[in-house]
Amino acid sequence: LLAFMALAKTGQYALARYGLNFSARGVVQGAGKTDVAAHLPALNLLMVISVVAAGLFVWNIWRRGWVLPVIAVGLWAFTSLVIGTVVPALYQQVRVEPNELAQERRYIRRNIRATRAAFGLDGVRTQRFEYQTDLDAPELERNAQTIDNARLWDTPEALRNYQSFQGFQTFYQFANADVDRYTIDGTLRQVLVAARELNQADLPSQTWVNRRIVYTHGYGVVVSRANDATAAGRPEFLLSNIPPEGEIDLRRPEVYFGENLTGYALVGARQRELNFRRPDGREAFTRYRGRDGVRVSGFMRRSAFALRFADWSLLVTGQVQPGSRVLFHRDVRNRVEMLAPYLDLDDDAYPVVVGGRLLWVLDGYTSSGHYPYSQRTRQASGGIPAGVNYVRNSVKITVDAYDGTVRFYVIDPRDPVLRAWRKAFPGMYRDLSAMPDGLQEHLRYPQDLFRVQTDVFRAYHMTNPTTFYNKADLWEISRDPGTGPVSFDGLGDVEPGPTTTTREPQAAASVGRRIDPLYVLIRLPDRPREEFILIRPFVPVSRGNVLENLVAFMTASSEPEDYGRLQAFVIPPGVPVEGPVQVDSAINNNVEISEQYTLLSRSGSLVVQGSLQLIPVGNSLLYIRPVYVQAQAGQQLPAFRFVVVYYNGKAFFAPTVRAALARFPEFSGLESGEPGGTGPGEPPAPEPGEPEPAPDGSLRALLDEAADLYEQAQQALADRDLGRYQELVDRLGEVLQRARAAAGPAGARSRPGPTTTRPASEAGAARL
């Protein structure tokens, strides 16, 4: 028995040699100098000694004494302790550490090469971004689509508007809003999309028939322009209402499968399902005609499902008839996990309207923690777990929102892990060419993967072992520049870093929440047209975030012909370019903008800053940030107020990006409205022969009227009279347009004086 145990240990030593590929003893992960020069020979010697010990144990069968076993065990223990533990530790301390770079150079080079390959960074196109400050109006016009598609809506603010204005009933909810792009009137537009899903927690009545038979599905999709807002500060819808109305074709609006949808539904029962409520208040019913579901007509199946769901009403109900079926596993992520538990799934499933149907799209990852010499990640990123050192976005998965059909499409056929799964499950995975027409145009490079890649690239853009070892050019993802509600007590405060009591010198480390990757529709400097990309900026690593200047930004393309193309644009050394946090500070230090924030906050509103977008235009950079206001009490509904544009040390705000750009002296020739119009929130230009807008004399009356309309609208909202509320808000928008015209040009508007009391009209204006 002892001989067999010794031989088993021999096998363990043999395999442990390959485990050195994942060693963390050296500067980087992977076998280092000590592992190769000291630990590997020790393992080889221990293999020999364990075989010798096994032979001595066998010999002792005939010797029948204690001498040979003691010699075998003693020699083994001595070698394991001294040769396997003490010698490698001494070698590391005496031989390697005093001259670490020279000793570890070749192993650092292996780690860099392996890590870049394992995370798909070996194909990153790195190029200098020759930053210039000579941007002019003609260059902006050449990049008009980039400017016009700048986002005015962040997903949280849009989502709350969707729920308020498009929820209609308590049993509908919008779980998430996702950024996508659609071709509208022949022009590619960036949009926000959200599916109107079933909210079972807020049904009008929680009877068994209602929960399982009547209320079985959500209905429709809301699509709004990401770059537009109404005069009242609401999203501009391209597809909305029940039944769906708008510029996008949706012929099958029922949502039987969605996000966070639990439990089961009984379809094909005697009682029909509620489809939607008509505008006149009447109910429209339907019956499920999809292919999904398991028949429950027989007693044994009803008993089995009653046991499965611990719901005995299913066994005794009289609603079941021969065509009745049960739908379950209706959460799209859970549904895919049941079919492919070996894939890591992205946390964010997003809806796409294509071919008149609604499809959910998910990203599937293959990952591993055993890629030799590659550096492991320290934290999870959405659906990608922590501790992996290899990841690929190999699969795009679609789930039909009506019948639950799941399809797997291979987007990275070279991935060896996926090739193995394709052999194990032939016929399950389809080539990308088999994807329905038009769907490829809506594929997105996943944020979870891009977040991991940029986190790794901040160190692994350095390919020279000496530079890498010295950390001479180490980057960090830029801190989040104040996205969210504005705090007037601690705006721009730096989050404290970890404290330490050691007197040893510490490496520089940045602290604070990092900025998230952002989807934008822009034209990059070297590209012929606009592309839907992810972008994330880098700043230098510095203790206490002392250095916040921009050093580079990285992009990932979602275009079908260039899907997954990674580019890094590096600012030349010595060229000062303001980073997101510095721009945020400059915006908040701008007197005109800070006055707006202060006035809005004094009126009982909460000022909310949207995401700060980095927009490259030619060889220059614009920063664009939307600003919203919402009530601090009651219904906290964000309304778009204005957009701030920052360029070359100056910041201006206006209702549109073009109008803000037109206020810059260097862009004086730029048209302030949208092409062919005046842009969202801008007053229409007077027709020829029409009298000019009235001067300030009528402004007080208009503001009084607007304040009255606002009060009436709030009362209608409190009474849940959404029709009346909609009418009053529309009228309020018209009055505000007239008030803007009455106020005259922006530069001619008077600022409020330091009086302690204000007329009712001024108070109403501030509240608005």
mmCIF file of N, CA, C and O in Angstrom, residues 65 79 150 230 397 427 438 463 478 714:
data_model
loop_
_atom_site.group_PDB
_atom_site.id
_atom_site.type_symbol
_atom_site.label_atom_id
_atom_site.label_comp_id
_atom_site.label_asym_id
_atom_site.label_seq_id
_atom_site.Cartn_x
_atom_site.Cartn_y
_atom_site.Cartn_z
ATOM 1 N N GLY A 65 11.253 -5.411 8.040
ATOM 2 C CA GLY A 65 11.836 -4.630 9.121
ATOM 3 C C GLY A 65 11.446 -3.174 8.995
ATOM 4 O O GLY A 65 10.719 -2.769 8.089
ATOM 5 N N THR A 79 14.391 15.644 1.477
ATOM 6 C CA THR A 79 14.467 16.223 0.132
ATOM 7 C C THR A 79 13.312 17.189 -0.126
ATOM 8 O O THR A 79 13.487 18.264 -0.702
ATOM 9 N N ALA A 150 -24.561 62.653 -30.749
ATOM 10 C CA ALA A 150 -24.108 62.704 -29.355
ATOM 11 C C ALA A 150 -25.292 62.421 -28.436
ATOM 12 O O ALA A 150 -26.389 62.966 -28.612
ATOM 13 N N THR A 230 -37.857 66.333 -26.229
ATOM 14 C CA THR A 230 -38.946 67.254 -26.523
ATOM 15 C C THR A 230 -38.727 68.563 -25.771
ATOM 16 O O THR A 230 -37.834 68.679 -24.930
ATOM 17 N N ILE A 397 -26.150 34.795 -28.907
ATOM 18 C CA ILE A 397 -27.317 33.954 -28.649
ATOM 19 C C ILE A 397 -28.568 34.802 -28.789
ATOM 20 O O ILE A 397 -28.629 35.928 -28.269
ATOM 21 N N GLY A 427 -24.509 20.478 -34.424
ATOM 22 C CA GLY A 427 -25.829 20.960 -34.808
ATOM 23 C C GLY A 427 -26.382 22.037 -33.898
ATOM 24 O O GLY A 427 -27.367 22.695 -34.249
ATOM 25 N N GLY A 438 -30.498 41.451 -41.237
ATOM 26 C CA GLY A 438 -30.639 42.673 -40.463
ATOM 27 C C GLY A 438 -30.191 42.575 -39.022
ATOM 28 O O GLY A 438 -29.943 43.602 -38.380
ATOM 29 N N THR A 463 4.920 46.576 -24.083
ATOM 30 C CA THR A 463 5.425 45.294 -24.597
ATOM 31 C C THR A 463 6.917 45.120 -24.375
ATOM 32 O O THR A 463 7.449 44.036 -24.608
ATOM 33 N N SER A 478 -9.756 56.116 -16.374
ATOM 34 C CA SER A 478 -10.134 57.386 -15.761
ATOM 35 C C SER A 478 -11.221 57.190 -14.715
ATOM 36 O O SER A 478 -12.108 56.351 -14.860
ATOM 37 N N GLN A 714 -49.149 68.546 -12.394
ATOM 38 C CA GLN A 714 -48.776 67.742 -11.229
ATOM 39 C C GLN A 714 -50.001 67.166 -10.537
ATOM 40 O O GLN A 714 -49.989 66.028 -10.055
#
